[in-house]
mmCIF file of C-alpha atoms in Angstrom:
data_model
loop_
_atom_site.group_PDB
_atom_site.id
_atom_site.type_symbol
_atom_site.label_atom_id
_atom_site.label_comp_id
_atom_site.label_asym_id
_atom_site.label_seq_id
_atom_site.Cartn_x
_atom_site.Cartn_y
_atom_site.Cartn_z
ATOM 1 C CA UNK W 1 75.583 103.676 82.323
ATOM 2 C CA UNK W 2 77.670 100.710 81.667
ATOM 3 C CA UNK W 3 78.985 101.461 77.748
ATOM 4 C CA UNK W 4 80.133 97.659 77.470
ATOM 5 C CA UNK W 5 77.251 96.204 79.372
ATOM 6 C CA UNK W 6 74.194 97.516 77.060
ATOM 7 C CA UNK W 7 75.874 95.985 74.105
ATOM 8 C CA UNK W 8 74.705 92.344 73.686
ATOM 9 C CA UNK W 9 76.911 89.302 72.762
ATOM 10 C CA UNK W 10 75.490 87.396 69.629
ATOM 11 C CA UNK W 11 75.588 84.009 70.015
ATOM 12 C CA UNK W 12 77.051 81.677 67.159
ATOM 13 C CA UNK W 13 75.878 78.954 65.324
ATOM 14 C CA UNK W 14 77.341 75.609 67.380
ATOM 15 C CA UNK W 15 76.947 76.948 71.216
ATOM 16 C CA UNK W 16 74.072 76.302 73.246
ATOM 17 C CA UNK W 17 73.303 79.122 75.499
ATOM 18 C CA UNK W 18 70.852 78.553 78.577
ATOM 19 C CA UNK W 19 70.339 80.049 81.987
ATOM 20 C CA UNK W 20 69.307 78.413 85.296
ATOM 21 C CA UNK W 21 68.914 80.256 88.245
ATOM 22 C CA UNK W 22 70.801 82.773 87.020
ATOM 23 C CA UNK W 23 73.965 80.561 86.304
ATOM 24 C CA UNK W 24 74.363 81.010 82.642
ATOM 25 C CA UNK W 25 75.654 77.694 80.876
ATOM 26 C CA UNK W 26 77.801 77.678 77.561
ATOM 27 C CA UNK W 27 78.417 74.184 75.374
ATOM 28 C CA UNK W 28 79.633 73.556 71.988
ATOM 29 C CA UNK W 29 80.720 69.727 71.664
ATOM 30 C CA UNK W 30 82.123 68.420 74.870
ATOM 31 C CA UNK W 31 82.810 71.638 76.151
ATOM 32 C CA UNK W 32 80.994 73.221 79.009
ATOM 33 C CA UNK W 33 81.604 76.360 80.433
ATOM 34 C CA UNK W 34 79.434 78.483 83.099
ATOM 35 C CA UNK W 35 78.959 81.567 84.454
ATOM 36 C CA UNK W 36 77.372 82.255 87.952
ATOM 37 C CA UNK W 37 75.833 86.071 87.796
ATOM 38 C CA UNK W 38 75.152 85.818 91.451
ATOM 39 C CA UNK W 39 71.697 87.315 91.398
ATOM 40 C CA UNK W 40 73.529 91.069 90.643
ATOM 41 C CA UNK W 41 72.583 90.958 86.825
ATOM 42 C CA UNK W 42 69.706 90.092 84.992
ATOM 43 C CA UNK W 43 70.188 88.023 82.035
ATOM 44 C CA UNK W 44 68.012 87.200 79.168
ATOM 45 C CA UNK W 45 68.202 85.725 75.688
ATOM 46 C CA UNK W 46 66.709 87.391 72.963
ATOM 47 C CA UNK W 47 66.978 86.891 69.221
ATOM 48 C CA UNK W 48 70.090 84.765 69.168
ATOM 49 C CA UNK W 49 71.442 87.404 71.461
ATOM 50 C CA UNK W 50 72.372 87.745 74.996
ATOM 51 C CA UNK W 51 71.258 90.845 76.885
ATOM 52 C CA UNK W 52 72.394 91.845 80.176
ATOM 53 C CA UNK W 53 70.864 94.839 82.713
ATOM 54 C CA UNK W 54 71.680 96.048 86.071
ATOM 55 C CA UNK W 55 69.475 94.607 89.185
ATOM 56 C CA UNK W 56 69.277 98.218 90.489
ATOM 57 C CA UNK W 57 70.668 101.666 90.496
ATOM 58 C CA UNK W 58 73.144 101.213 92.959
ATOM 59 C CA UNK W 59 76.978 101.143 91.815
ATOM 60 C CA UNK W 60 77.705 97.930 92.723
ATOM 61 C CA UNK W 61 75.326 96.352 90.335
ATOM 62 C CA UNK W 62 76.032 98.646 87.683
ATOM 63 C CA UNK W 63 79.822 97.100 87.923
ATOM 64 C CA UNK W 64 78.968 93.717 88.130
ATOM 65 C CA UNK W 65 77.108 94.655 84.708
ATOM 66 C CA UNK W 66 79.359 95.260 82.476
ATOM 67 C CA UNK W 67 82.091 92.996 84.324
ATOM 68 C CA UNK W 68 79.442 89.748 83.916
ATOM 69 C CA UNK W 69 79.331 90.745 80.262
ATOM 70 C CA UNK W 70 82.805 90.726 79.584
ATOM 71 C CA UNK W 71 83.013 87.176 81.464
ATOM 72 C CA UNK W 72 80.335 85.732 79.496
ATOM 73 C CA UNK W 73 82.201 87.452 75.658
ATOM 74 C CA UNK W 74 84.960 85.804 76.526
ATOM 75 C CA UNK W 75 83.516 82.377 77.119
ATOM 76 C CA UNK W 76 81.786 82.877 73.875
ATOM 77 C CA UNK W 77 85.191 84.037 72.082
ATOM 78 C CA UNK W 78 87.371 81.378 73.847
ATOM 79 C CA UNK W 79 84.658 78.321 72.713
ATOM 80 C CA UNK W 80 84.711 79.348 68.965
ATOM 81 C CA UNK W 81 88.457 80.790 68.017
ATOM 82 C CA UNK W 82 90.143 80.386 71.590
ATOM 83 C CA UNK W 83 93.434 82.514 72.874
ATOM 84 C CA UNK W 84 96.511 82.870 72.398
ATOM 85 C CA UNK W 85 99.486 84.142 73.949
ATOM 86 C CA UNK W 86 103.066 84.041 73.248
ATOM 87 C CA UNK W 87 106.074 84.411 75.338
ATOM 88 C CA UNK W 88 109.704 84.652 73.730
ATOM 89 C CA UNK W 89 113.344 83.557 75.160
ATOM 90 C CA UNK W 90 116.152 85.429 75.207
ATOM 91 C CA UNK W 91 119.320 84.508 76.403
ATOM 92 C CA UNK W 92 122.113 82.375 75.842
ATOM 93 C CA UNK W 93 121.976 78.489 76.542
ATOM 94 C CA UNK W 94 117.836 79.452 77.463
ATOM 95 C CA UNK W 95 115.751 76.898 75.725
ATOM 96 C CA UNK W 96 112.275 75.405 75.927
ATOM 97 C CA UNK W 97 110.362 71.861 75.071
ATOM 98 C CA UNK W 98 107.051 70.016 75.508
ATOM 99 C CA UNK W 99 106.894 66.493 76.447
ATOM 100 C CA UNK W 100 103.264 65.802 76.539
ATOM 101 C CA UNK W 101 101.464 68.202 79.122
ATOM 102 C CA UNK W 102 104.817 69.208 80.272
ATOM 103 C CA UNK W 103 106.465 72.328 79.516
ATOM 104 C CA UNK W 104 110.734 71.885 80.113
ATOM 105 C CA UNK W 105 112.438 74.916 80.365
ATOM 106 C CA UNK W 106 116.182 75.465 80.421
ATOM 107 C CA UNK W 107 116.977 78.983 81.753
ATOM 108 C CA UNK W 108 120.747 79.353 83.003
ATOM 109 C CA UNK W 109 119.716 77.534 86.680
ATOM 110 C CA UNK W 110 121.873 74.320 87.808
ATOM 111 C CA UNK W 111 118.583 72.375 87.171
ATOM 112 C CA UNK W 112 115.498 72.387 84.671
ATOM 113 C CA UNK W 113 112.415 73.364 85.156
ATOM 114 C CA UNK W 114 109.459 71.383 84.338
ATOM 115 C CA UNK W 115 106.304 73.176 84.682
ATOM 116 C CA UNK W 116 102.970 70.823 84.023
ATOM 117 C CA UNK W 117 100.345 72.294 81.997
ATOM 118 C CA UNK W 118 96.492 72.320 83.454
ATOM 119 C CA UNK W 119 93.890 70.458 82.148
ATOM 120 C CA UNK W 120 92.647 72.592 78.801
ATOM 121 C CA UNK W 121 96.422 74.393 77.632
ATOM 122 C CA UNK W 122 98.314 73.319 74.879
ATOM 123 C CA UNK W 123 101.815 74.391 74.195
ATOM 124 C CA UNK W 124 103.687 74.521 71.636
ATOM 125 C CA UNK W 125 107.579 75.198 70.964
ATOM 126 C CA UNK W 126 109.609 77.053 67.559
ATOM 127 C CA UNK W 127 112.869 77.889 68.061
ATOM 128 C CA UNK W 128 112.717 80.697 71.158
ATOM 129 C CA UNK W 129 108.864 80.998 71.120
ATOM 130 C CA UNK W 130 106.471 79.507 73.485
ATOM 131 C CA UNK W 131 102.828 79.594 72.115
ATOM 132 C CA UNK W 132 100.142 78.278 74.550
ATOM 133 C CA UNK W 133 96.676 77.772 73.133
ATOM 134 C CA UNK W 134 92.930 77.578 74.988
ATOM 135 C CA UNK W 135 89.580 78.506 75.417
ATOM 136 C CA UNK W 136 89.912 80.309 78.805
ATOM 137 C CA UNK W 137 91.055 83.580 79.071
ATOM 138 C CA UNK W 138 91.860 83.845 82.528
ATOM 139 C CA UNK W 139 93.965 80.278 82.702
ATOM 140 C CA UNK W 140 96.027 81.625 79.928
ATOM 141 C CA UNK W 141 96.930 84.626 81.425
ATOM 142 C CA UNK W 142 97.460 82.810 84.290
ATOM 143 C CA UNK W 143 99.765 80.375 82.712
ATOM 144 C CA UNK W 144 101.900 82.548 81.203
ATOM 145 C CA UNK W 145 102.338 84.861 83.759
ATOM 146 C CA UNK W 146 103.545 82.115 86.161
ATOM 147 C CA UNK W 147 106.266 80.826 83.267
ATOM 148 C CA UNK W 148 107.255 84.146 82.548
ATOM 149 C CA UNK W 149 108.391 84.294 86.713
ATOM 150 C CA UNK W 150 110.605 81.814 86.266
ATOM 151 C CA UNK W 151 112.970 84.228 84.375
ATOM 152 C CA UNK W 152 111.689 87.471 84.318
ATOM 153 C CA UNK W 153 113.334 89.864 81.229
ATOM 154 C CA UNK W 154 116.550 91.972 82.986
ATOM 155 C CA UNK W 155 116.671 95.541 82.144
ATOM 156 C CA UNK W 156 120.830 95.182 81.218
ATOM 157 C CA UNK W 157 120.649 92.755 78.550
ATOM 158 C CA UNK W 158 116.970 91.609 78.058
ATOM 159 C CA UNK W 159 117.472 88.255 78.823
ATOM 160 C CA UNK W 160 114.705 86.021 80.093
ATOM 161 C CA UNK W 161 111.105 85.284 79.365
ATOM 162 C CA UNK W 162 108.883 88.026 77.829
ATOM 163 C CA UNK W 163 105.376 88.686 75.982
ATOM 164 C CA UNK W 164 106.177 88.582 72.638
ATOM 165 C CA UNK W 165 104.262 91.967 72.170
ATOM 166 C CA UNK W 166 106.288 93.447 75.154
ATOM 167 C CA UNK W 167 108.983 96.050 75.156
ATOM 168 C CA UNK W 168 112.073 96.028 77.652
ATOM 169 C CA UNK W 169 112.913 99.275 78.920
ATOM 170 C CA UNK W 170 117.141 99.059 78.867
ATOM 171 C CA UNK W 171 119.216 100.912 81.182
ATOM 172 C CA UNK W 172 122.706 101.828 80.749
ATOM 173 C CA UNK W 173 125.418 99.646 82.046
ATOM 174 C CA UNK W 174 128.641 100.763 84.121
ATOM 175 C CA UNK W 175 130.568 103.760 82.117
ATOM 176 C CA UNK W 176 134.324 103.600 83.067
ATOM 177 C CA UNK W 177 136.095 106.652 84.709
ATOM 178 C CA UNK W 178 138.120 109.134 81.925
#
Protein backbone atom coordinates (compact mmCIF):
# COMPACT_ATOMS: atom_id res chain seq x y z
CA UNK A 1 0.00 0.00 0.00
CA UNK A 2 1.03 3.32 -1.24
CA UNK A 3 1.74 5.37 2.36
CA UNK A 4 1.72 8.80 0.33
CA UNK A 5 -1.04 7.88 -2.03
CA UNK A 6 -4.00 7.15 0.64
CA UNK A 7 -3.39 10.53 2.11
CA UNK A 8 -5.58 13.14 0.32
CA UNK A 9 -4.51 16.70 -0.75
CA UNK A 10 -6.97 19.42 0.67
CA UNK A 11 -7.73 21.81 -1.63
CA UNK A 12 -7.54 25.67 -0.71
CA UNK A 13 -9.74 28.37 -0.82
CA UNK A 14 -8.89 30.25 -4.47
CA UNK A 15 -8.17 26.96 -6.78
CA UNK A 16 -10.68 25.36 -8.77
CA UNK A 17 -10.20 21.70 -8.92
CA UNK A 18 -12.09 19.60 -11.71
CA UNK A 19 -11.52 16.39 -13.58
CA UNK A 20 -12.32 15.44 -17.21
CA UNK A 21 -11.63 12.26 -18.50
CA UNK A 22 -9.39 11.67 -16.05
CA UNK A 23 -7.15 14.80 -16.81
CA UNK A 24 -7.34 16.64 -13.59
CA UNK A 25 -7.37 20.57 -14.13
CA UNK A 26 -5.97 23.15 -11.48
CA UNK A 27 -6.77 27.23 -11.78
CA UNK A 28 -6.43 30.00 -9.43
CA UNK A 29 -6.52 33.46 -11.43
CA UNK A 30 -4.96 33.13 -14.81
CA UNK A 31 -3.18 30.20 -13.95
CA UNK A 32 -3.92 26.79 -15.31
CA UNK A 33 -2.21 23.82 -14.62
CA UNK A 34 -3.17 19.99 -15.50
CA UNK A 35 -2.51 16.74 -14.78
CA UNK A 36 -3.16 13.73 -17.18
CA UNK A 37 -3.59 10.41 -14.79
CA UNK A 38 -3.61 8.33 -17.89
CA UNK A 39 -6.46 6.07 -16.93
CA UNK A 40 -3.84 4.25 -14.12
CA UNK A 41 -5.49 6.15 -11.09
CA UNK A 42 -8.78 6.87 -10.09
CA UNK A 43 -9.45 10.25 -8.93
CA UNK A 44 -12.27 11.75 -7.07
CA UNK A 45 -13.16 14.88 -5.13
CA UNK A 46 -14.62 14.63 -1.93
CA UNK A 47 -15.21 17.19 0.80
CA UNK A 48 -12.87 19.88 -0.44
CA UNK A 49 -10.43 17.04 -0.76
CA UNK A 50 -8.80 15.12 -3.42
CA UNK A 51 -8.64 11.34 -3.11
CA UNK A 52 -6.67 9.12 -5.20
CA UNK A 53 -6.81 4.92 -5.47
CA UNK A 54 -5.08 2.40 -7.48
CA UNK A 55 -6.96 1.02 -10.82
CA UNK A 56 -5.91 -2.51 -9.75
CA UNK A 57 -3.65 -4.67 -7.74
CA UNK A 58 -0.97 -4.88 -10.02
CA UNK A 59 2.40 -2.91 -9.18
CA UNK A 60 2.37 -0.73 -11.81
CA UNK A 61 -0.75 1.01 -10.78
CA UNK A 62 0.05 0.98 -7.30
CA UNK A 63 3.24 3.29 -8.44
CA UNK A 64 1.54 5.46 -10.59
CA UNK A 65 -0.60 6.03 -7.26
CA UNK A 66 1.27 7.57 -5.12
CA UNK A 67 3.57 9.17 -7.98
CA UNK A 68 0.10 10.98 -9.53
CA UNK A 69 -0.42 12.23 -5.99
CA UNK A 70 2.72 13.78 -5.49
CA UNK A 71 2.29 15.50 -9.10
CA UNK A 72 -1.00 16.80 -8.33
CA UNK A 73 0.51 18.25 -4.24
CA UNK A 74 2.82 19.94 -5.94
CA UNK A 75 0.63 21.73 -8.42
CA UNK A 76 -1.48 22.59 -5.49
CA UNK A 77 1.71 23.84 -3.39
CA UNK A 78 3.37 25.61 -6.41
CA UNK A 79 -0.24 27.66 -7.26
CA UNK A 80 -0.62 28.98 -3.63
CA UNK A 81 3.13 29.67 -2.05
CA UNK A 82 5.28 28.54 -5.20
CA UNK A 83 9.21 27.31 -5.02
CA UNK A 84 12.12 28.33 -4.45
CA UNK A 85 15.57 27.49 -4.99
CA UNK A 86 18.78 29.15 -4.52
CA UNK A 87 22.12 28.71 -6.03
CA UNK A 88 25.30 30.64 -4.62
CA UNK A 89 28.70 31.88 -6.46
CA UNK A 90 31.87 31.37 -5.43
CA UNK A 91 34.83 32.46 -6.97
CA UNK A 92 36.77 35.33 -7.80
CA UNK A 93 35.70 37.84 -10.66
CA UNK A 94 32.24 35.22 -10.79
CA UNK A 95 29.24 37.43 -10.87
CA UNK A 96 25.59 37.29 -11.87
CA UNK A 97 22.65 39.83 -13.25
CA UNK A 98 19.10 39.88 -14.65
CA UNK A 99 18.16 41.98 -17.48
CA UNK A 100 14.56 41.24 -17.92
CA UNK A 101 14.01 37.37 -18.58
CA UNK A 102 17.67 37.09 -18.95
CA UNK A 103 19.94 35.69 -16.52
CA UNK A 104 23.95 37.12 -17.31
CA UNK A 105 26.44 35.24 -15.75
CA UNK A 106 30.13 36.04 -15.51
CA UNK A 107 32.10 32.89 -14.52
CA UNK A 108 36.00 33.17 -15.36
CA UNK A 109 35.21 32.16 -19.39
CA UNK A 110 36.57 34.69 -22.22
CA UNK A 111 32.82 35.43 -22.81
CA UNK A 112 29.44 35.78 -20.75
CA UNK A 113 26.90 33.74 -20.53
CA UNK A 114 23.41 34.72 -21.01
CA UNK A 115 21.00 32.11 -20.19
CA UNK A 116 17.08 33.15 -21.01
CA UNK A 117 14.63 32.29 -18.48
CA UNK A 118 11.28 30.17 -19.60
CA UNK A 119 8.07 31.45 -19.61
CA UNK A 120 6.85 31.28 -15.64
CA UNK A 121 10.69 31.82 -13.68
CA UNK A 122 11.66 34.80 -12.10
CA UNK A 123 15.12 35.54 -10.96
CA UNK A 124 16.44 37.49 -8.83
CA UNK A 125 20.17 38.65 -7.93
CA UNK A 126 21.95 39.82 -4.11
CA UNK A 127 25.35 39.99 -4.06
CA UNK A 128 26.57 36.08 -4.91
CA UNK A 129 23.01 34.59 -4.66
CA UNK A 130 20.79 33.60 -7.42
CA UNK A 131 17.12 33.08 -6.22
CA UNK A 132 14.69 31.83 -8.94
CA UNK A 133 11.01 31.85 -8.05
CA UNK A 134 7.78 29.71 -9.63
CA UNK A 135 4.96 27.65 -9.39
CA UNK A 136 6.40 24.50 -11.07
CA UNK A 137 8.43 22.25 -9.37
CA UNK A 138 9.91 20.38 -12.02
CA UNK A 139 10.95 23.70 -14.28
CA UNK A 140 12.74 24.91 -11.27
CA UNK A 141 14.70 22.10 -10.72
CA UNK A 142 15.24 22.06 -14.11
CA UNK A 143 16.44 25.56 -14.29
CA UNK A 144 18.77 25.46 -11.82
CA UNK A 145 20.30 22.42 -12.53
CA UNK A 146 21.14 23.57 -16.10
CA UNK A 147 22.80 27.07 -14.55
CA UNK A 148 24.51 25.28 -12.02
CA UNK A 149 26.41 23.22 -15.31
CA UNK A 150 27.73 26.10 -16.44
CA UNK A 151 30.27 26.11 -13.51
CA UNK A 152 29.94 23.25 -11.54
CA UNK A 153 31.57 23.70 -7.65
CA UNK A 154 35.51 22.19 -7.87
CA UNK A 155 36.45 19.99 -5.09
CA UNK A 156 40.10 22.17 -4.59
CA UNK A 157 38.76 25.44 -3.86
CA UNK A 158 34.88 25.36 -4.10
CA UNK A 159 34.58 27.65 -6.70
CA UNK A 160 31.59 27.71 -9.01
CA UNK A 161 27.86 27.48 -8.82
CA UNK A 162 26.23 25.51 -5.94
CA UNK A 163 22.76 24.87 -4.02
CA UNK A 164 22.85 27.08 -1.39
CA UNK A 165 21.89 24.13 1.00
CA UNK A 166 24.77 22.02 -0.56
CA UNK A 167 28.03 20.94 0.94
CA UNK A 168 31.41 20.59 -1.12
CA UNK A 169 33.33 17.70 -0.24
CA UNK A 170 37.25 19.30 -0.37
CA UNK A 171 40.15 17.30 -1.17
CA UNK A 172 43.61 18.01 -0.32
CA UNK A 173 45.81 19.85 -2.68
CA UNK A 174 49.55 18.92 -3.74
CA UNK A 175 51.81 18.40 -0.37
CA UNK A 176 55.49 19.24 -1.28
CA UNK A 177 58.31 16.60 -0.82
CA UNK A 178 60.38 16.94 2.86
Amino acid sequence: MSRIGKQPISIPNGVDVSIDNGVLKFKKGNLTKELDTKNNVDVKIENGSIVFAAKGEDRQSRAYWGTYRALANNVVVGLTSGFTRQLEINGVGYKAAVKGKILELTLGFSHLINYELPEGIEASVEKNVITLKGSDKQVIGQVAAQVRGFRPPEPYKGKGIKYVEERIIRKAGKTSKK
